[in-house]
XYZ file of C-alpha atoms in Angstrom:
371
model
C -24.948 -151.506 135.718
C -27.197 -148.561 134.391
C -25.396 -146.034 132.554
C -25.312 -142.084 132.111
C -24.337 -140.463 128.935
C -23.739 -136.912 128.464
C -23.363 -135.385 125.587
C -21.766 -131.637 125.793
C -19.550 -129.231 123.437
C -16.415 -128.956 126.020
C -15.371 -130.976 128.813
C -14.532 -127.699 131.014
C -18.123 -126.925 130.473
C -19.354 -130.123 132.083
C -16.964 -129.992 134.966
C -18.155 -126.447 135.656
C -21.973 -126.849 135.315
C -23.078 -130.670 135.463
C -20.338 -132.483 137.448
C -21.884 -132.276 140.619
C -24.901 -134.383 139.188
C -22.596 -136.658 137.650
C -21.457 -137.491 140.867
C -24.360 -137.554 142.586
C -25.662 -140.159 140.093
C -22.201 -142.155 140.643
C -22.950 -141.937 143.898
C -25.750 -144.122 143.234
C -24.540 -147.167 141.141
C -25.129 -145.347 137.523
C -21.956 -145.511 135.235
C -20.757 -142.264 134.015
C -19.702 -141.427 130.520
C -18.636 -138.249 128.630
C -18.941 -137.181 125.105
C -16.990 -134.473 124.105
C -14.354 -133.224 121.731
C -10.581 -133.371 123.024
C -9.623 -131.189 125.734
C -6.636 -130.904 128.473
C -9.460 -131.322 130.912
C -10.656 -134.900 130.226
C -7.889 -135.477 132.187
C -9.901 -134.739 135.478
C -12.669 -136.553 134.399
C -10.893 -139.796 134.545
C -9.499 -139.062 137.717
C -13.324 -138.507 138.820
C -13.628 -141.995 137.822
C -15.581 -141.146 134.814
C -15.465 -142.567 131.108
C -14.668 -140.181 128.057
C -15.482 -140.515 124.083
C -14.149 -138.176 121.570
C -17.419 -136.982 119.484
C -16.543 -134.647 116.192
C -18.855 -132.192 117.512
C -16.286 -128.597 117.292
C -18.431 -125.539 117.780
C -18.305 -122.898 115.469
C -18.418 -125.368 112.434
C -20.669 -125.480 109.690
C -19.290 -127.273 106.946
C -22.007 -130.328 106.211
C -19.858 -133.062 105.631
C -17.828 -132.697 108.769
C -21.112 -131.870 110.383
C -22.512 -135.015 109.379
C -19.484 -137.522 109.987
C -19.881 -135.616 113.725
C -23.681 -136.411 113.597
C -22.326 -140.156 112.958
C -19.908 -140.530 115.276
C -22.528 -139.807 117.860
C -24.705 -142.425 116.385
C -22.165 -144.731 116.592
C -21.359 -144.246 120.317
C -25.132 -144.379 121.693
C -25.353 -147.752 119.668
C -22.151 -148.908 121.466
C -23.383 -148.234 124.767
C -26.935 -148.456 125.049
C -27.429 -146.371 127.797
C -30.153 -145.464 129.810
C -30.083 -142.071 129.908
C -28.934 -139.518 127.178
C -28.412 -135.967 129.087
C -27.379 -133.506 126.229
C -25.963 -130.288 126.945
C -25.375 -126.948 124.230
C -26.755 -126.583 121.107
C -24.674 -129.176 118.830
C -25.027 -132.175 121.126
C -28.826 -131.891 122.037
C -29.082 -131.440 117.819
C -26.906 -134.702 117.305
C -27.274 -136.319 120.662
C -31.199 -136.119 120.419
C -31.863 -137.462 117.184
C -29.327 -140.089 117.694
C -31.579 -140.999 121.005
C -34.605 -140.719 119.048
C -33.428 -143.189 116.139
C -31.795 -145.477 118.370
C -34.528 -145.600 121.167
C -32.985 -144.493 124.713
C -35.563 -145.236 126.974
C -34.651 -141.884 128.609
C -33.559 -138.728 127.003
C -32.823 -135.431 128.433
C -31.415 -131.821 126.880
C -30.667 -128.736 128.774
C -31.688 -125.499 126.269
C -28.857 -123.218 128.075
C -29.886 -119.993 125.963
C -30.729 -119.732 122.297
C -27.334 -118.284 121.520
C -25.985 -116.361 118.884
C -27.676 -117.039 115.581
C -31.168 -116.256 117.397
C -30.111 -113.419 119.035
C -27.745 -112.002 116.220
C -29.744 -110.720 113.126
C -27.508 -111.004 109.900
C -28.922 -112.561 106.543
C -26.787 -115.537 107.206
C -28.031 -116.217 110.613
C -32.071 -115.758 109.187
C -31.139 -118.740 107.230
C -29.556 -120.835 109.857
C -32.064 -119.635 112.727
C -34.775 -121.276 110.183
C -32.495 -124.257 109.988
C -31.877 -124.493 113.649
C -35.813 -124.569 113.857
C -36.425 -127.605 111.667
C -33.326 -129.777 113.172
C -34.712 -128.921 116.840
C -37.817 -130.307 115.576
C -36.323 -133.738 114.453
C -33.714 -133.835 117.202
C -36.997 -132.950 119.933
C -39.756 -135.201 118.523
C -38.700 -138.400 120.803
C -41.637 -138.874 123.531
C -38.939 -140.271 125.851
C -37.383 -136.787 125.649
C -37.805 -133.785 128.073
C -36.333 -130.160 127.701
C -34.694 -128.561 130.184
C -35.294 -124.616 130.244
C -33.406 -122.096 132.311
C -35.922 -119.138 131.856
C -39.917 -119.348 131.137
C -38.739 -116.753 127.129
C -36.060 -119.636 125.833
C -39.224 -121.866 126.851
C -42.192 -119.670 125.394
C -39.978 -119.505 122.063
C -39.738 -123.330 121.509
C -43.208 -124.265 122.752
C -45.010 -121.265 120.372
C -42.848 -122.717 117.314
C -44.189 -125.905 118.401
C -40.928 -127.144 118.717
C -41.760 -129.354 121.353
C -44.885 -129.769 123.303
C -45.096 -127.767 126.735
C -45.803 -131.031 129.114
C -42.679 -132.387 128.189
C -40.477 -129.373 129.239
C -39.454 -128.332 132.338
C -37.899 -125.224 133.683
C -34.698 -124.921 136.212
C -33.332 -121.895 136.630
C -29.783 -122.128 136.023
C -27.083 -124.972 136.888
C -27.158 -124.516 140.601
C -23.829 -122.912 143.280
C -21.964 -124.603 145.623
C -23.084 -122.726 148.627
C -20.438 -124.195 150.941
C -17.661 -123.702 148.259
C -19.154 -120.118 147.149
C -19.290 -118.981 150.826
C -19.920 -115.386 152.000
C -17.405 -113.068 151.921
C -16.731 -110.012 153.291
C -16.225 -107.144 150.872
C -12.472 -106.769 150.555
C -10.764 -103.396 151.551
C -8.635 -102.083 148.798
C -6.551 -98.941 147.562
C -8.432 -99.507 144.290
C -12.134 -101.411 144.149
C -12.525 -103.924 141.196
C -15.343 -103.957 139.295
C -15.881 -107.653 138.017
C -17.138 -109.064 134.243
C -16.705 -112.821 134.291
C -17.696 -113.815 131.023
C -16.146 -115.418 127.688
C -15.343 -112.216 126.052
C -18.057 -112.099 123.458
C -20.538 -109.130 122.074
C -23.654 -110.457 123.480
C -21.549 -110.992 126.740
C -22.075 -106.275 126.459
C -18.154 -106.697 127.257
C -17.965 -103.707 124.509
C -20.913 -101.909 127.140
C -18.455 -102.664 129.862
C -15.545 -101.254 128.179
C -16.903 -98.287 127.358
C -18.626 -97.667 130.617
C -15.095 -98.252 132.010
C -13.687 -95.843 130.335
C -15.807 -93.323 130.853
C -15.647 -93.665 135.293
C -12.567 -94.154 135.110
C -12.207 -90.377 133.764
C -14.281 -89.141 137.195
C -12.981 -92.175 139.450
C -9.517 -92.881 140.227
C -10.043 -95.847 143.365
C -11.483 -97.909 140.256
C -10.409 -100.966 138.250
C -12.537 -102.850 135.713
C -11.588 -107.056 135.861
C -12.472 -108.942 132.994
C -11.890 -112.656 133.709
C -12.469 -114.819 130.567
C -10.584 -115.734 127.551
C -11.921 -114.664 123.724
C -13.696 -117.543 121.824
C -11.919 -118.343 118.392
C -14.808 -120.963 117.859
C -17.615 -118.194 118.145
C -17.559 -115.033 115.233
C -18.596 -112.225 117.656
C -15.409 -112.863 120.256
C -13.232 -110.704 120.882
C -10.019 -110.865 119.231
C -6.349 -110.548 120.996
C -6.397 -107.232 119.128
C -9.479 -105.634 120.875
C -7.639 -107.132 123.986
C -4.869 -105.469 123.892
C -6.175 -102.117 122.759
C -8.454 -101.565 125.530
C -5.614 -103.367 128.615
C -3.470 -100.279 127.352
C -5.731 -98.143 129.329
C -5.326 -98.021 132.814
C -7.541 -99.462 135.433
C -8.690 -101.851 132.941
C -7.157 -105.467 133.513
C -8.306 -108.245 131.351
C -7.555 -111.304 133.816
C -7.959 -114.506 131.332
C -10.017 -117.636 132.385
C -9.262 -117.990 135.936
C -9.840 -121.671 137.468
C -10.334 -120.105 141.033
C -13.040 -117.544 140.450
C -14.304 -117.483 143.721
C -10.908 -115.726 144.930
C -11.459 -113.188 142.240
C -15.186 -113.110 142.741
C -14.276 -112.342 146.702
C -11.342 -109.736 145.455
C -13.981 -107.548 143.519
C -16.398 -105.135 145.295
C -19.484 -105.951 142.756
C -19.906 -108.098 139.493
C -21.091 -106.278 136.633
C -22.781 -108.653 133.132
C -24.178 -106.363 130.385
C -25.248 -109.425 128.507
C -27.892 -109.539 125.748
C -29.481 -112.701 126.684
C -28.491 -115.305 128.711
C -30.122 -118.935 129.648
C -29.212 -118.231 133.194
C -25.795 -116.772 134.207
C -23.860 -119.055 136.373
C -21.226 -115.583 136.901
C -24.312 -113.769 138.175
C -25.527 -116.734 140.924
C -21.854 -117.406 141.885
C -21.472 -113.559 142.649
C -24.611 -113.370 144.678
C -23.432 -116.459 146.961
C -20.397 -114.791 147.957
C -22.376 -111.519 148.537
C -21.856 -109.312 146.166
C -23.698 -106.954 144.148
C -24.487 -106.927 140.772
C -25.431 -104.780 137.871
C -27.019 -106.537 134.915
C -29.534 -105.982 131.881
C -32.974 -106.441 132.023
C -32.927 -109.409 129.383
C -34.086 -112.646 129.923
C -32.160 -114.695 131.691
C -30.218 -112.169 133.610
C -33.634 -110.307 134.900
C -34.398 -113.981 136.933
C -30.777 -113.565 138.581
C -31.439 -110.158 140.383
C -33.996 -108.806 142.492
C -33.932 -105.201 141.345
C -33.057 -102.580 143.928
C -32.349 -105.136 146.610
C -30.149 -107.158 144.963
C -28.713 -105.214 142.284
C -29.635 -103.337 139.277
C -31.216 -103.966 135.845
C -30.434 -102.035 133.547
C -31.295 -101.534 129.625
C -29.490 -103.115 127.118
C -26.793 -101.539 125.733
C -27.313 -98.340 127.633
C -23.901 -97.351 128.404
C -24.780 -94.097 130.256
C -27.728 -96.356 132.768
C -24.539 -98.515 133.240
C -22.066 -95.686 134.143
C -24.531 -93.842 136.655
C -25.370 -97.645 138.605
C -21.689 -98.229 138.931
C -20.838 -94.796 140.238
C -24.215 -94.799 142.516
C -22.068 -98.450 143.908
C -18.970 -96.736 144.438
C -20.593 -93.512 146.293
C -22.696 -95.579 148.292
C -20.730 -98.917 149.472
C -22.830 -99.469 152.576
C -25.584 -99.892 149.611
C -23.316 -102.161 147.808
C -22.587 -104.313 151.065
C -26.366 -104.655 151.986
C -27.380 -105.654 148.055
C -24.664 -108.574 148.346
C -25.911 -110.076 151.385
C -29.564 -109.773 150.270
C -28.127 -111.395 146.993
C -26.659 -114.168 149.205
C -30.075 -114.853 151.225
C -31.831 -114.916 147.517
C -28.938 -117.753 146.245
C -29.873 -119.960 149.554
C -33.176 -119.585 148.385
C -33.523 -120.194 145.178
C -29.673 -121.332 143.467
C -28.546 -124.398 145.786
C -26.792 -126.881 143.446
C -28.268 -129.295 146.191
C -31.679 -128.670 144.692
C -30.661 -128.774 141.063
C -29.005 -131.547 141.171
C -32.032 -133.051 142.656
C -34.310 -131.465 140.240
C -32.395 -132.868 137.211
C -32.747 -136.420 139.025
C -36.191 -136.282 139.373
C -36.233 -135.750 135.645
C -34.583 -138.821 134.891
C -37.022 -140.915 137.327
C -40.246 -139.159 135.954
């Protein structure tokens, strides 16, 4: 029997962007394994009918000897199986998952680039160093001709091709993880004593949760038939979370609700009245083509990433990053004009048919693997 292995940071994160392909390639005879670290979701996996392996791959880590014994314990799993096809997924496990491929010879090898995350788009003395780091392990972990690089936006892409990272003709770009169009249905916009504005996001800096705080604050003074939702948890793993401090400093004010992860966020997604992601840069936000299914509108930056999810003006808006005050005046222009706000959501649900099917993704990714 052939066999599948992905390699990813978090279970949850698999079974919210790459299940469906899992399945799909189930579907067709392939055996399905996961490599992750420990999680109270590996429990669904099994039940999927899927096989799990702890990997010591804990994000936020840097200590070199731990690194390394996680590095091996990767090795030692792609030995054990021999599969034939490596899928890696977030930063750690395309690092350790591709150069384990590479020395070990997977006739097929495959790693998704979801964003360049923090310590390329954070600049602090000790990110320089580990950006330059990064660089040269990308290099090793990219080198294997069998391998091909999944991009979510044509800027993550430029950057590694123009460091030659890896070679152009063995990348290819797919703009996000795909939406459930039958599970992320339409909706019509709910009618409410108070309209939710929606950030659904892990609760990080380059998430511009801060941006949305602030703008918050700052309608809410002027508007009273408001209420900013932030569904996510903070990150302990990742230095520029939130902490519960920051949390519970800004849920004292009201009309500001910090929601946690939710599991069902297309009940919250249909609750809201637009979805609103400040972010820095994303690889392509799955919030932002989940809140376009169901219809809604959406205000986001003009970074890239985000820019690809939004047709500006029919859509939604782009805004500048970190421009509080271009924030504030798009989400009061929302709330004064909600017939606007109705007909960006269901132009943002005819661009999602278009161009965010998970049917299509998932058949993009399996081209991939046949090519």
């Amino acid at each position: 029997m052939l066999k599948a292995l992905y390699i990813v940071n978090r279970p949850d994160y698999f079974l919210s962007h790459r299940v469906a392909l899992a399945q799909s390639l189930a579907q067709e005879g392939y055996e399905i394994h996961i490599a992750s670290v420990k999680h109270e979701s590996t429990e669904h996996l099994y039940k999927l009918g899927f096989h799990f392996h702890f990997v010591d791959i804990e994000r936020g880590r840097t200590n070199p000897f731990k690194e390394l014994l996680g590095l091996i314990s990767v090795l030692r799993l792609v030995k054990q199986l021999k599969p034939d096809i490596v899928h890696c997924i977030t930063v750690k496990p395309v690092l350790y998952g591709g150069l384990a491929a590479r020395l070990l010879g997977t006739p097929k090898v495959v790693v998704a680039i979801a964003g360049l995350g923090s310590v390329f788009t954070t600049d602090s003395v000790k990110n320089s160093v580990l950006r330059f780091i990064s660089i040269q392990l990308y290099k090793m972990s990219l080198g294997n001709k069998n391998l091909t690089a999944i991009f979510q936006n044509k800027h993550d892409r430029s950057f590694f091709v123009e460091r030659k990272i890896i070679p152009e003709s063995r990348t290819r770009l797919i703009r996000g993880s795909g939406v459930d169009l039958d599970k992320f249905a339409l909706s019509p916009m709910p009618v409410t004593e108070k309209r939710a504005i929606l950030l659904s996001a892990r609760l990080l800096r380059e998430k511009g949760v801060f941006e949305f705080l602030h703008a918050a604050k700052l309608v809410l003074q002027v508007r009273n038939d408001a209420e900013f939702w932030l569904a996510g948890d903070i990150d302990p793993a990742n230095p520029s979370s939130l902490t519960k401090q920051d949390v519970d400093q800004w849920s004292a004010i009201e009309g500001i609700k910090f929601l946690g992860f939710q599991s069902d966020i297309y009940s919250v997604i249909k609750s809201s009245e637009f979805v609103v992601l400040p972010s820095y840069r994303e690889g392509f936000p799955k919030a932002l083509i989940e809140a376009a299914a169901v219809g809604r509108a959406i205000i986001t930056t003009d970074v890239p990433g985000c820019e690809d999810a939004v047709i500006n003006n029919k859509t939604g808006f782009l805004v500048p990053v970190k421009q509080v005050e271009m924030l504030v005046e798009k989400i009061l222009f929302l709330l004064d004009e909600p017939e606007k706000c109705a007909e960006f959501g269901r132009a943002g649900r005819v661009y999602a048919e278009n161009n965010f099917d998970l049917k299509f993704v998932v058949q993009e990714h399996k081209n991939i693997y046949l090519s």
